[in-house]
mmCIF file of C-alpha atoms in Angstrom:
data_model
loop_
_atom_site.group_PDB
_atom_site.id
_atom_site.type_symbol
_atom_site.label_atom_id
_atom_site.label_comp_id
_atom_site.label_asym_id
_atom_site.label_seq_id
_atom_site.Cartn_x
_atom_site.Cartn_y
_atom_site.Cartn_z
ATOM 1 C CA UNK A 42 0.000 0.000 0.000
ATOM 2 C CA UNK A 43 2.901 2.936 0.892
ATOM 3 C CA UNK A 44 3.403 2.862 -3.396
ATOM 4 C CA UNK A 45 0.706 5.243 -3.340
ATOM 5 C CA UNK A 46 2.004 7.272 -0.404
ATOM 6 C CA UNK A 47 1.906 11.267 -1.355
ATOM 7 C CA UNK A 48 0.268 10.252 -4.615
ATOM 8 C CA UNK A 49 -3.514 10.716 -6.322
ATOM 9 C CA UNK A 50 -5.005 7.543 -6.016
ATOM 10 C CA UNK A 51 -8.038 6.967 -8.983
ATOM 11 C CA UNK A 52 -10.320 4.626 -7.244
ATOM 12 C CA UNK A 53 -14.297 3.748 -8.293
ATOM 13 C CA UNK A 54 -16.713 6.092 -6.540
ATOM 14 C CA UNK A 55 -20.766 6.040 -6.741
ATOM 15 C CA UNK A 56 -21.174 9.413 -6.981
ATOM 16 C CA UNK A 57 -24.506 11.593 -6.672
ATOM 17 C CA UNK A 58 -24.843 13.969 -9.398
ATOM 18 C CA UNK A 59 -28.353 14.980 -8.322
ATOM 19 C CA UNK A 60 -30.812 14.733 -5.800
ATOM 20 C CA UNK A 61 -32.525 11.576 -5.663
ATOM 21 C CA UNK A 62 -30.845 10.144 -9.209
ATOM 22 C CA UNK A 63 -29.397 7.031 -8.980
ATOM 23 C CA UNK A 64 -25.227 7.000 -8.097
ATOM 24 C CA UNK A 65 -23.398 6.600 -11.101
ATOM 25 C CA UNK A 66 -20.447 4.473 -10.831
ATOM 26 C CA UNK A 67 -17.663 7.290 -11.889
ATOM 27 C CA UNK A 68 -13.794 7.485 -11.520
ATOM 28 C CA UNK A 69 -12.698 10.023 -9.378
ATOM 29 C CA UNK A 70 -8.920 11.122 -8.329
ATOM 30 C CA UNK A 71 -8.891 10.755 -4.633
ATOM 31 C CA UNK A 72 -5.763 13.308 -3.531
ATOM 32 C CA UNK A 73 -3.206 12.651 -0.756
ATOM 33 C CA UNK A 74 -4.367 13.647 3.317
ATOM 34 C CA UNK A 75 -3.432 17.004 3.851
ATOM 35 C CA UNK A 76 -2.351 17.710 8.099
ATOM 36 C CA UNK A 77 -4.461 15.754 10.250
ATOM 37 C CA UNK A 78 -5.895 13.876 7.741
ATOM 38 C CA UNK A 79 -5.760 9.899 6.756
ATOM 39 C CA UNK A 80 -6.789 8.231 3.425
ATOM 40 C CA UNK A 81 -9.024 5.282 4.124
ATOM 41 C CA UNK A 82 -9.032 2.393 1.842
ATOM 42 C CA UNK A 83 -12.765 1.173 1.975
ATOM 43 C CA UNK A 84 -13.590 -1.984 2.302
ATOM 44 C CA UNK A 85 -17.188 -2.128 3.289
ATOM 45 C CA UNK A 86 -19.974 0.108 3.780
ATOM 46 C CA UNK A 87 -23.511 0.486 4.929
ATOM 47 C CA UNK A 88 -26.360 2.295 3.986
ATOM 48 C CA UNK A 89 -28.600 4.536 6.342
ATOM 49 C CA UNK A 90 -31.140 6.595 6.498
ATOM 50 C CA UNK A 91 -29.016 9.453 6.721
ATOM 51 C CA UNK A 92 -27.596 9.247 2.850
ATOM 52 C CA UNK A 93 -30.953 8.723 1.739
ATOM 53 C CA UNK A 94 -32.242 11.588 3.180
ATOM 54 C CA UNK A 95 -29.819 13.814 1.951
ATOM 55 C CA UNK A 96 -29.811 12.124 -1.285
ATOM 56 C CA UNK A 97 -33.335 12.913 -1.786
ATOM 57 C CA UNK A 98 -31.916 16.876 -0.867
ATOM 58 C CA UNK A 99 -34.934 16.872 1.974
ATOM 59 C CA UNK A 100 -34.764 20.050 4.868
ATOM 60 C CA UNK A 101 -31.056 20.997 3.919
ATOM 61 C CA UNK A 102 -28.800 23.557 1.258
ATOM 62 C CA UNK A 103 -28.950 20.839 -1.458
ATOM 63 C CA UNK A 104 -25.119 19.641 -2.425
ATOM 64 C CA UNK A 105 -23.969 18.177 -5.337
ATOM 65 C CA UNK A 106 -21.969 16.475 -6.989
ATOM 66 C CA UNK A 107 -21.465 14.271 -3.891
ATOM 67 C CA UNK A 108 -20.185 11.085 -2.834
ATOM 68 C CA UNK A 109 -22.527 9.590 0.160
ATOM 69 C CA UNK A 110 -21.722 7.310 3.233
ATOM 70 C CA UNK A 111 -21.084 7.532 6.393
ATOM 71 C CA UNK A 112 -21.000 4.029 8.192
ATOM 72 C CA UNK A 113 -17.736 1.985 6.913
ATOM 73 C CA UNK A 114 -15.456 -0.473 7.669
ATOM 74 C CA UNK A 115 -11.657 0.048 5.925
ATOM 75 C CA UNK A 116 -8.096 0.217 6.454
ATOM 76 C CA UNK A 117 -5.396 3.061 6.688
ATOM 77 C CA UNK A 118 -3.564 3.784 3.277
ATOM 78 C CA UNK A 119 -1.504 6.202 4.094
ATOM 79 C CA UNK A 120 -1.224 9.820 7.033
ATOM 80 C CA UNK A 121 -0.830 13.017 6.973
ATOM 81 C CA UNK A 122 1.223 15.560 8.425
ATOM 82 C CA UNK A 123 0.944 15.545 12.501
ATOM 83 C CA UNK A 124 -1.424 12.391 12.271
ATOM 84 C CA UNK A 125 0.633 10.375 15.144
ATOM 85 C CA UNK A 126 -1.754 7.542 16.739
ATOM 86 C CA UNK A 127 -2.709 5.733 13.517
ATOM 87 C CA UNK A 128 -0.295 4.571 10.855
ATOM 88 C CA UNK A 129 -0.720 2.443 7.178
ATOM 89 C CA UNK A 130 -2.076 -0.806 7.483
ATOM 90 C CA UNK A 131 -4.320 0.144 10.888
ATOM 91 C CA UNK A 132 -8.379 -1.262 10.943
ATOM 92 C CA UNK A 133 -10.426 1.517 11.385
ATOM 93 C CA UNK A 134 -14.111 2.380 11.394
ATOM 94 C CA UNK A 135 -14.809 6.289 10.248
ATOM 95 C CA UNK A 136 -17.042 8.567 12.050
ATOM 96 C CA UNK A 137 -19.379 11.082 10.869
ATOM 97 C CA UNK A 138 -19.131 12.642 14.226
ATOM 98 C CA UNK A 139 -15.630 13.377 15.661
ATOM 99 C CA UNK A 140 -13.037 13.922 19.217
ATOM 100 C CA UNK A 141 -10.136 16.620 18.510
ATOM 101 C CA UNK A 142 -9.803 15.789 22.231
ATOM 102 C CA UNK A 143 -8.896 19.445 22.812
ATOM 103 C CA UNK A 144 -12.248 21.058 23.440
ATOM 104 C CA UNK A 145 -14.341 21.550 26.526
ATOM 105 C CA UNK A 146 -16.312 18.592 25.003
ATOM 106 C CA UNK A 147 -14.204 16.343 24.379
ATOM 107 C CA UNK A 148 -12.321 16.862 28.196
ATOM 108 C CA UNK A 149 -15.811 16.483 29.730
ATOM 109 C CA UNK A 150 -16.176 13.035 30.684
ATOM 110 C CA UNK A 151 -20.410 14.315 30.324
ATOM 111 C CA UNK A 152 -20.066 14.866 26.727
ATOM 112 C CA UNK A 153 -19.210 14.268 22.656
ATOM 113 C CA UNK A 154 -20.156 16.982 21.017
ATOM 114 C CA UNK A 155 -16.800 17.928 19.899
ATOM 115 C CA UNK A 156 -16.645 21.319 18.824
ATOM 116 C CA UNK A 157 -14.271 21.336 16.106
ATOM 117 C CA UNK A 158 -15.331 18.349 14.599
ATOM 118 C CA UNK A 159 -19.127 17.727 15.100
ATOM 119 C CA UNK A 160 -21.766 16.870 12.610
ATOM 120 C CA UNK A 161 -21.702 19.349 9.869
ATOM 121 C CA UNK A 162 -24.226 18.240 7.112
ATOM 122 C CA UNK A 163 -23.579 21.301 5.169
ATOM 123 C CA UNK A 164 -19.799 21.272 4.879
ATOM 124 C CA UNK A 165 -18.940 19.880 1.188
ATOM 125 C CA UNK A 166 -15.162 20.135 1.715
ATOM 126 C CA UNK A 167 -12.373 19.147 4.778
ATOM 127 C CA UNK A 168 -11.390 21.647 7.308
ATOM 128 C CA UNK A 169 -8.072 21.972 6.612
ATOM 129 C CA UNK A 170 -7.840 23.444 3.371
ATOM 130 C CA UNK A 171 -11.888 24.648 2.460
ATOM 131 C CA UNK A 172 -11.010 22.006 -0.574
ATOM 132 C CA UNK A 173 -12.075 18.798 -1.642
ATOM 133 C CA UNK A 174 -9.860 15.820 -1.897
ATOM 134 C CA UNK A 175 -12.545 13.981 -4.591
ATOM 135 C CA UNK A 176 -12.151 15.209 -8.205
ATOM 136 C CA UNK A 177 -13.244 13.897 -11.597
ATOM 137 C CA UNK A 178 -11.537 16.053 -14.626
ATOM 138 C CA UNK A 179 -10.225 18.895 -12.201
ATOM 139 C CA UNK A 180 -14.120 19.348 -11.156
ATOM 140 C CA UNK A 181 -14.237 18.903 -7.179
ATOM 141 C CA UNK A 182 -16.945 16.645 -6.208
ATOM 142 C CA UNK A 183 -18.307 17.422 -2.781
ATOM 143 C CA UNK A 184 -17.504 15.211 0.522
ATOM 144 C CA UNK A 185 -20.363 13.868 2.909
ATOM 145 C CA UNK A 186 -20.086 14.070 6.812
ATOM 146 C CA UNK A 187 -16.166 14.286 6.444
ATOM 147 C CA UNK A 188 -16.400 10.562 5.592
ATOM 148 C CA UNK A 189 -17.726 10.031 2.072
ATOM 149 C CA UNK A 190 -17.593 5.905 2.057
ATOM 150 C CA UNK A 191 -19.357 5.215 -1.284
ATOM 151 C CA UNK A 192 -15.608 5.289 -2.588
ATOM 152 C CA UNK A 193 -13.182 3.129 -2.685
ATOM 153 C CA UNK A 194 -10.491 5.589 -1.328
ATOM 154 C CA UNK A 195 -11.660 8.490 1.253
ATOM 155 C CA UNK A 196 -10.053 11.324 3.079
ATOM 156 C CA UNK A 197 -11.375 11.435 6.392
ATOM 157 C CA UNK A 198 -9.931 14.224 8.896
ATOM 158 C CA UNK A 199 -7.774 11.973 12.061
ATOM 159 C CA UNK A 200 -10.517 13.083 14.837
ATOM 160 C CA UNK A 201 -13.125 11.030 13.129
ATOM 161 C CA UNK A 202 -11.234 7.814 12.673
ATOM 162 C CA UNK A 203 -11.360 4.910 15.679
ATOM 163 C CA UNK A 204 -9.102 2.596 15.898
ATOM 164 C CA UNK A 205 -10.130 -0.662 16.469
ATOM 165 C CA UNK A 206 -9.510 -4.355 17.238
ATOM 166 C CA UNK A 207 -7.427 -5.501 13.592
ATOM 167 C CA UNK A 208 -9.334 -9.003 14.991
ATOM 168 C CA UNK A 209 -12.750 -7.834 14.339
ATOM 169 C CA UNK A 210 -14.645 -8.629 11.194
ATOM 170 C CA UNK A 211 -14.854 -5.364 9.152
ATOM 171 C CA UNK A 212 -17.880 -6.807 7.239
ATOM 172 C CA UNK A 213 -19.733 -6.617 10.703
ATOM 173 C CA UNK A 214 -18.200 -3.768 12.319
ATOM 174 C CA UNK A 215 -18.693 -1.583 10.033
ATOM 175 C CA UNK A 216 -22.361 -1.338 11.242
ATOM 176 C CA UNK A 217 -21.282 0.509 14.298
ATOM 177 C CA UNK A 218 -20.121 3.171 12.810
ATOM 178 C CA UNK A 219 -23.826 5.220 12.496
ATOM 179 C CA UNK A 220 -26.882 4.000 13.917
ATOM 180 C CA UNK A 221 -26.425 0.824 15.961
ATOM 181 C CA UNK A 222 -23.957 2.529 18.209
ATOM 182 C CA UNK A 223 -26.646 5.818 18.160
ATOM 183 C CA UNK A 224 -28.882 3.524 19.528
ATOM 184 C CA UNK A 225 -27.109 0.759 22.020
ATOM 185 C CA UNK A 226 -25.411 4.165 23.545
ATOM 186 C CA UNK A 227 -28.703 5.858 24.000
ATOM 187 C CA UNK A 228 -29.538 2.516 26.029
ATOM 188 C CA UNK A 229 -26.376 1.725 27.529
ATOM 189 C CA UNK A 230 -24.557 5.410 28.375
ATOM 190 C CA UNK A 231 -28.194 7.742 28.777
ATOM 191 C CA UNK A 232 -31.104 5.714 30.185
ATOM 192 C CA UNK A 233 -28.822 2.858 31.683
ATOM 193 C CA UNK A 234 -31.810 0.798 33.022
ATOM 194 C CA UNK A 235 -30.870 -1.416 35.835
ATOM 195 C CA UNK A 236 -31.495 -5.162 35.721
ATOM 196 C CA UNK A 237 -34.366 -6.304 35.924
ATOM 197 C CA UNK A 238 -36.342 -2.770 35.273
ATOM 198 C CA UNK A 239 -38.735 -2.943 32.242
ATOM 199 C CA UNK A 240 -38.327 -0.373 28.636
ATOM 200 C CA UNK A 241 -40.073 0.938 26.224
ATOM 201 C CA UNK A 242 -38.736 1.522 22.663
ATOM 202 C CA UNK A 243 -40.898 3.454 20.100
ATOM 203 C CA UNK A 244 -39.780 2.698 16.881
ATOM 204 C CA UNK A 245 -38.314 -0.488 15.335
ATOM 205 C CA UNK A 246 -35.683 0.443 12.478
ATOM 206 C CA UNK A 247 -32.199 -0.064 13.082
ATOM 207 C CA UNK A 248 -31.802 2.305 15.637
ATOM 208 C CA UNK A 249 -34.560 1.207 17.663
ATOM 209 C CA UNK A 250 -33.802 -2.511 17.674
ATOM 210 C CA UNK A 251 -30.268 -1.345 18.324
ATOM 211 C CA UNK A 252 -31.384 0.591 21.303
ATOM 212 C CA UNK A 253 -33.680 -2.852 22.363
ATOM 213 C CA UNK A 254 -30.159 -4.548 21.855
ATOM 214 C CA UNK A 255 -29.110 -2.114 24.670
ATOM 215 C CA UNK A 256 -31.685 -3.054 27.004
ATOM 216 C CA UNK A 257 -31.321 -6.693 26.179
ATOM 217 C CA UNK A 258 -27.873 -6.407 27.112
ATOM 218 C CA UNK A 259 -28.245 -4.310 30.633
ATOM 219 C CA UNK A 260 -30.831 -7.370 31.670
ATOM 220 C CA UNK A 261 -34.301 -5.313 31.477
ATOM 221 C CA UNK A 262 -37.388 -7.891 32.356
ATOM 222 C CA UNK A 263 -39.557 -6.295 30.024
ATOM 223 C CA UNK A 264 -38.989 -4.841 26.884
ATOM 224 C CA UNK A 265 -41.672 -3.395 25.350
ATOM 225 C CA UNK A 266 -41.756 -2.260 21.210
ATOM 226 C CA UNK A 267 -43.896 0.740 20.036
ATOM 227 C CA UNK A 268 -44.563 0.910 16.712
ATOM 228 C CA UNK A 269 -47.051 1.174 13.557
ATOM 229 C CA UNK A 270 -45.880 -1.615 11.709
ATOM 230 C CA UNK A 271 -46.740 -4.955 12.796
ATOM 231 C CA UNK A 272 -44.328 -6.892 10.285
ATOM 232 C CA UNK A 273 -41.393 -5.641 12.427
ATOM 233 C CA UNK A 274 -42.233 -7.348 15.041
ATOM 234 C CA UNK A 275 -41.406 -10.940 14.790
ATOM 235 C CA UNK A 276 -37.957 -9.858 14.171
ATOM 236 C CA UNK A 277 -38.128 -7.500 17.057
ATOM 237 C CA UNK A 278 -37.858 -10.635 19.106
ATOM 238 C CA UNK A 279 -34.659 -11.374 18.010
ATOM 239 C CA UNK A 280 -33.283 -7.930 20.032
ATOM 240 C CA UNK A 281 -35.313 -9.208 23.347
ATOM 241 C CA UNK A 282 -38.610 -7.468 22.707
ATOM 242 C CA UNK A 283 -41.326 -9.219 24.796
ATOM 243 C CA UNK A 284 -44.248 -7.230 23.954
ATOM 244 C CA UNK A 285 -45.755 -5.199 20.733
ATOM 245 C CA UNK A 286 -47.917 -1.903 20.909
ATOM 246 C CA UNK A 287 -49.277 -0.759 18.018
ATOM 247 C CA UNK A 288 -50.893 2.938 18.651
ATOM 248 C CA UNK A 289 -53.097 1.806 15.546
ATOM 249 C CA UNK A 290 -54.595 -0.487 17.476
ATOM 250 C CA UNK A 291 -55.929 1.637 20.799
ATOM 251 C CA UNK A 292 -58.454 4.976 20.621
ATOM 252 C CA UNK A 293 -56.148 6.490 23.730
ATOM 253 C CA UNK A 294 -52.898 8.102 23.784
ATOM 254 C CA UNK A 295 -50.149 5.023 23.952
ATOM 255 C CA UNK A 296 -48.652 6.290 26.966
ATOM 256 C CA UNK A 297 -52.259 6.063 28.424
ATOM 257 C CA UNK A 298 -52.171 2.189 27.493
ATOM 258 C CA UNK A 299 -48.196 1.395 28.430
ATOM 259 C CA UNK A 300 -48.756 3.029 32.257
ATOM 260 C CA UNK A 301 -51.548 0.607 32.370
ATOM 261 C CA UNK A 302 -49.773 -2.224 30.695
ATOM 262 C CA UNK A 303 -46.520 -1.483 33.461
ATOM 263 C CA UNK A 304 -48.619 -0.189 36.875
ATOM 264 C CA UNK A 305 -47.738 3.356 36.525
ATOM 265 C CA UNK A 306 -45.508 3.500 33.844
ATOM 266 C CA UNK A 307 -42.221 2.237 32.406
ATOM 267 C CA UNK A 308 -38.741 2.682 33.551
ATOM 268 C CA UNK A 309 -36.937 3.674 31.271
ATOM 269 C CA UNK A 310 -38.053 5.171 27.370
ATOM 270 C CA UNK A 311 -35.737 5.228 24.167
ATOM 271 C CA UNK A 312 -37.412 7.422 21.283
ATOM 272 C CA UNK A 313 -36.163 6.640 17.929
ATOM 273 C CA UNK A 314 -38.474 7.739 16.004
ATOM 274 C CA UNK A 315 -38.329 11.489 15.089
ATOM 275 C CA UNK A 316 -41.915 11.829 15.582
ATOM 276 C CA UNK A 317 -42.713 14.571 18.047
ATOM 277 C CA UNK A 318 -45.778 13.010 19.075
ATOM 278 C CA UNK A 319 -43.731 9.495 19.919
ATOM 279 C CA UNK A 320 -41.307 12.085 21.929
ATOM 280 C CA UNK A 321 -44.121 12.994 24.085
ATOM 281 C CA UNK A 322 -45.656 9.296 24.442
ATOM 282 C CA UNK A 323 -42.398 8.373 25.196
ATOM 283 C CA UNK A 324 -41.518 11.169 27.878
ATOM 284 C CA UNK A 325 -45.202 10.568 29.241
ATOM 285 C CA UNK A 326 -45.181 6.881 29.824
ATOM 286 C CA UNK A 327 -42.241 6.473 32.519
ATOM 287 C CA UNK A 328 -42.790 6.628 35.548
ATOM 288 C CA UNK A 329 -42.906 9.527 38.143
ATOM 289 C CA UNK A 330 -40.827 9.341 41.069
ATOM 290 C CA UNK A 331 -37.722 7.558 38.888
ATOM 291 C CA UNK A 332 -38.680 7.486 35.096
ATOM 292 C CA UNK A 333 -35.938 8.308 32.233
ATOM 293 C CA UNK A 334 -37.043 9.120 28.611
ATOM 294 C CA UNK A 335 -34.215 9.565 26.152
ATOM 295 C CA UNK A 336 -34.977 10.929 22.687
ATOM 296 C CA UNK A 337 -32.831 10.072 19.818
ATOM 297 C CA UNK A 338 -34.949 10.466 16.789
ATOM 298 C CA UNK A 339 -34.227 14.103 14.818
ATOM 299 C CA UNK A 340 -37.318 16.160 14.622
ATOM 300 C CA UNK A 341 -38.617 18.055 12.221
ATOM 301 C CA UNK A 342 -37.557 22.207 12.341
ATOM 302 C CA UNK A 343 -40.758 23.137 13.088
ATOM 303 C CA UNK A 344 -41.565 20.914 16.089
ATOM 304 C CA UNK A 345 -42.301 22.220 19.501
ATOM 305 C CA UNK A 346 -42.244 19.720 22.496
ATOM 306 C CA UNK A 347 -45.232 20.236 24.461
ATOM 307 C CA UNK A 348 -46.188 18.395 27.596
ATOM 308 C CA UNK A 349 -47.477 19.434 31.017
ATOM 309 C CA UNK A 350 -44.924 21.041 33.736
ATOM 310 C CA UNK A 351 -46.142 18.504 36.516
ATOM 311 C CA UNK A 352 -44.747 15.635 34.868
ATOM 312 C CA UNK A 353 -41.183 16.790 35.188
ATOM 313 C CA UNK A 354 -41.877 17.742 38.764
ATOM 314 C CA UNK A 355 -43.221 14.720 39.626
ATOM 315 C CA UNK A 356 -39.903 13.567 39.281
ATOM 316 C CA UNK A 357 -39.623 12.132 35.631
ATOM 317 C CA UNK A 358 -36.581 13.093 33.523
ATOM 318 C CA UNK A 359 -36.133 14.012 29.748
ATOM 319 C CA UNK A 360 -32.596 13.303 28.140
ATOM 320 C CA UNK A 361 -31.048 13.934 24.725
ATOM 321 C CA UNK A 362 -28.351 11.920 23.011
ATOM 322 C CA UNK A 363 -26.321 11.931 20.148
ATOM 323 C CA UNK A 364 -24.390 9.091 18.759
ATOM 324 C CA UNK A 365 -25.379 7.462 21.744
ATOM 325 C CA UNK A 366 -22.930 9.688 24.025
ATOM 326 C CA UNK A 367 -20.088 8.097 22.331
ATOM 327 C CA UNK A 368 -16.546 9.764 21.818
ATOM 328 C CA UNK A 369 -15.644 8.329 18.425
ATOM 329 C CA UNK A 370 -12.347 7.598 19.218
ATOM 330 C CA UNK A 371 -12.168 6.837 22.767
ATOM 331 C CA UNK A 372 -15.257 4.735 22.588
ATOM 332 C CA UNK A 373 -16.225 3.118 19.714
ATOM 333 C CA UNK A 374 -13.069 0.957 19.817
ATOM 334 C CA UNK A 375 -14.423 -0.506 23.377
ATOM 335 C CA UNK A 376 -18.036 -1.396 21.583
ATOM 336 C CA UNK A 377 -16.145 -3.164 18.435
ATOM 337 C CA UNK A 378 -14.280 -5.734 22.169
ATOM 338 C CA UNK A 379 -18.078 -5.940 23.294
ATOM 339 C CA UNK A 380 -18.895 -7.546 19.842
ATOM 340 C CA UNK A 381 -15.805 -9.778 19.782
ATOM 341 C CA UNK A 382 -16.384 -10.911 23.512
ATOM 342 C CA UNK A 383 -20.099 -11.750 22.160
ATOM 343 C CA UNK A 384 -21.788 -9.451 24.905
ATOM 344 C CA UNK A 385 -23.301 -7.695 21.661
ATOM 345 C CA UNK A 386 -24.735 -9.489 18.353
ATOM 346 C CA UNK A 387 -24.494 -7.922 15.078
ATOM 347 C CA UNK A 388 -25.365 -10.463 12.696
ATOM 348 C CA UNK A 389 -29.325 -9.684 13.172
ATOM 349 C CA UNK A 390 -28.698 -6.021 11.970
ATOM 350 C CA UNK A 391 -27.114 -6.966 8.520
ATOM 351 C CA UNK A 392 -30.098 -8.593 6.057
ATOM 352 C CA UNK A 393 -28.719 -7.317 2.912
ATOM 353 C CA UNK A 394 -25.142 -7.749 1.558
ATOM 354 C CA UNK A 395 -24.722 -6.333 -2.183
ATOM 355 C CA UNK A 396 -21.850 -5.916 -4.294
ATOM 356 C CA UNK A 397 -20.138 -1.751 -4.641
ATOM 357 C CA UNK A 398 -21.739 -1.842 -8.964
ATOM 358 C CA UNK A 399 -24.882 -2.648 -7.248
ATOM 359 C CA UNK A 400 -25.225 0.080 -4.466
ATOM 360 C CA UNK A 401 -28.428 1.508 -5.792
ATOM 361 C CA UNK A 402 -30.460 -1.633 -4.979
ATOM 362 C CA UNK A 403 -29.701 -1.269 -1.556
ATOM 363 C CA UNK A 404 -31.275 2.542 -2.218
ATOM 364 C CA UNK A 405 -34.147 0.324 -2.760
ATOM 365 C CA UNK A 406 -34.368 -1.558 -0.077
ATOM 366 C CA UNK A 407 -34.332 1.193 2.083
ATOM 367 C CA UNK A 408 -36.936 3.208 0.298
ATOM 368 C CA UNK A 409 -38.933 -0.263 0.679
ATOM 369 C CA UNK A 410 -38.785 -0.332 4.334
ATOM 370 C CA UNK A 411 -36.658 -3.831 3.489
ATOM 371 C CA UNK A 412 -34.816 -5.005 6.651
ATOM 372 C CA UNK A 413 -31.846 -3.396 8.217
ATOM 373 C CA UNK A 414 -28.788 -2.922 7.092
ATOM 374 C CA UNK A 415 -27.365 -3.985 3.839
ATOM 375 C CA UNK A 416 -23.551 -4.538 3.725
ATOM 376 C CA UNK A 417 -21.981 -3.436 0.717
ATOM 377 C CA UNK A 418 -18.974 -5.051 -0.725
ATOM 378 C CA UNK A 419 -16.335 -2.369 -1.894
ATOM 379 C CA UNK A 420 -14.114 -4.637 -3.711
ATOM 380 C CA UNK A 421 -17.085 -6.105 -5.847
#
């Protein structure tokens, strides 16, 4: 791999031309990492809801050309200046999210939200330079996230890179990149249910199941799955859900039926829905006195959360996360051990594998609502 050191690499990349076109399969010139930067050889990546939704160009400055992808799985080609803890040849997951590890945020032990290097859905080009390290002909295409893993070669700034385990399976891994770490974390590092206490998850895409994977994991006696969909839950049960409630199915408000379902209420609550009325089922139905609701879906702009002052001051609380409160760097390498010491399953997530020349099926699968994640196969 160091042959290419320094050099422009010319890789395949399915690149986004305009919104909510199929990826054309193009090749770009992928130039060397500037300071602080690391070129990524990709070997697999995943597809979630995130690309799509800024593929389609929905509720943001539309971008293009761009290359999508932000959950991945790939190896260090070669560093940039100043870029001392990872080297050629290191396994390496990168994050859409970053640690500079120089911030307030990143020295609070309370937070992630780096400020240098947190999501930026906007930015089109890396930080060091206001350039782009993709071309085609001289004609910059535009970066996604700072990660930009529907290419074969990326240039990914060193703060959003984790090291990890060079034991662990990339083809699985790569999954924890994005969502399934957004929602375990949410579980795991924000509501932390004790054993034995029961949860409620509205919502049962990745995320959700992800964050039901949490609870499974912290030994909750009840978990309980909220959504509108009944096909999703027979596999629900694979994550430890024990019980299905479909609002569809009752004329009062869900948390009316869950605090009757659970003597008072649940818990602990993980929303992953986005839905600002599931935020405020979700906050409603824990319990006073003890009750945590954490909300992790994004909600539209023009949302307001309303609910009645007496239920915080009866003693429930209402949390935020983002990527599951993980530092990218300092954490994520610790979840990829929990996976190899089978404390955490991954298999269940991944339904789909395709090769890289067929990427926009699994476009298609997602805009079906068609399982989880689909695994695609860079080298294909």
């Amino acid at each position: 791999m160091a042959s290419t050191t320094g050099q422009v690499i010319r890789c395949k990349a399915a690149v986004s031309w305009e919104a909510g076109k199929p990826l054309v399969m193009e090749e770009v010139e992928v130039a060397p990492p500037q300071a602080m930067e690391v070129r990524i050889k990709v070997l697999f990546t995943s597809l979630c809801h995130t690309d799509v939704y800024f593929w389609e160009a929905k509720g943001q400055t539309p971008l293009f050309p761009r290359i999508f992808g932000h959950e991945a799985s790939g190896i260090v080609e070669s560093v940039g200046e100043g870029v001392k803890e990872l080297q050629p040849g290191d396994h390496v997951l990168p994050v859409f999210t970053g640690e500079c590890k120089e911030c307030r945020h990143c020295k609070s032990e309370e937070s992630n939200m780096c400020d240098l290097l947190r999501i930026n859905t906007d930015r089109g080009v890396m930080l060091n330079d206001n350039r782009s390290r993709f071309s085609i002909n001289g004609k910059p295409i535009y970066h996604f996230l700072g990660t930009s893993t529907f290419s074969e070669y990326t240039v990914v700034h060193v703060g959003c890179v984790a090291k990890i385990n060079p034991a662990a399976p990339l083809d699985k891994v790569c999954v924890l990149s994005c969502g399934i770490s957004t929602g375990l974390g949410a579980t795991l590092n924000v509501a932390k249910p004790k054993p034995g206490q029961s949860v409620a998850i509205f919502g049962l895409g990745a995320v959700g199941l992800a964050a039901a994977e949490g609870a499974r994991m912290s030994g909750a006696s009840r978990i309980i799955g909220i959504d509108l969909n009944p096909n999703r839950f027979d596999e629900a049960k694979k994550f430890g859900v024990t019980e299905f409630v479909n609002p569809k199915d009752h004329s009062k408000p869900i948390q009316e039926v869950i605090a009757e379902m659970t003597d008072g209420g649940v818990d602990r609550s993980v929303e992953c829905t986005g839905n600002i009325n599931a935020m405020i089922s979700a906050f409603e139905c824990v319990h006073d006195g003890w009750g945590v609701a954490v909300l992790v879906g994004v909600p539209n702009k023009d949302d307001a959360f309303k609910t009645h002052p007496m239920n915080l001051l009866n003693e429930r609380t209402l949390k935020g996360t983002f990527f599951g409160n993980f530092k990218p760097r300092t954490d994520i390498p610790g979840v990829v051990e929990k996976y190899m010491n089978k404390e955490l399953e991954l298999e269940k997530f991944i339904t789909h594998e395709l090769p890289f020349s067929e990427i926009n099926k699994a476009f298609d699968y997602m805009l079906q609502g068609a399982g989880l994640r689909c695994i695609i196969h860079m080298g294909e």
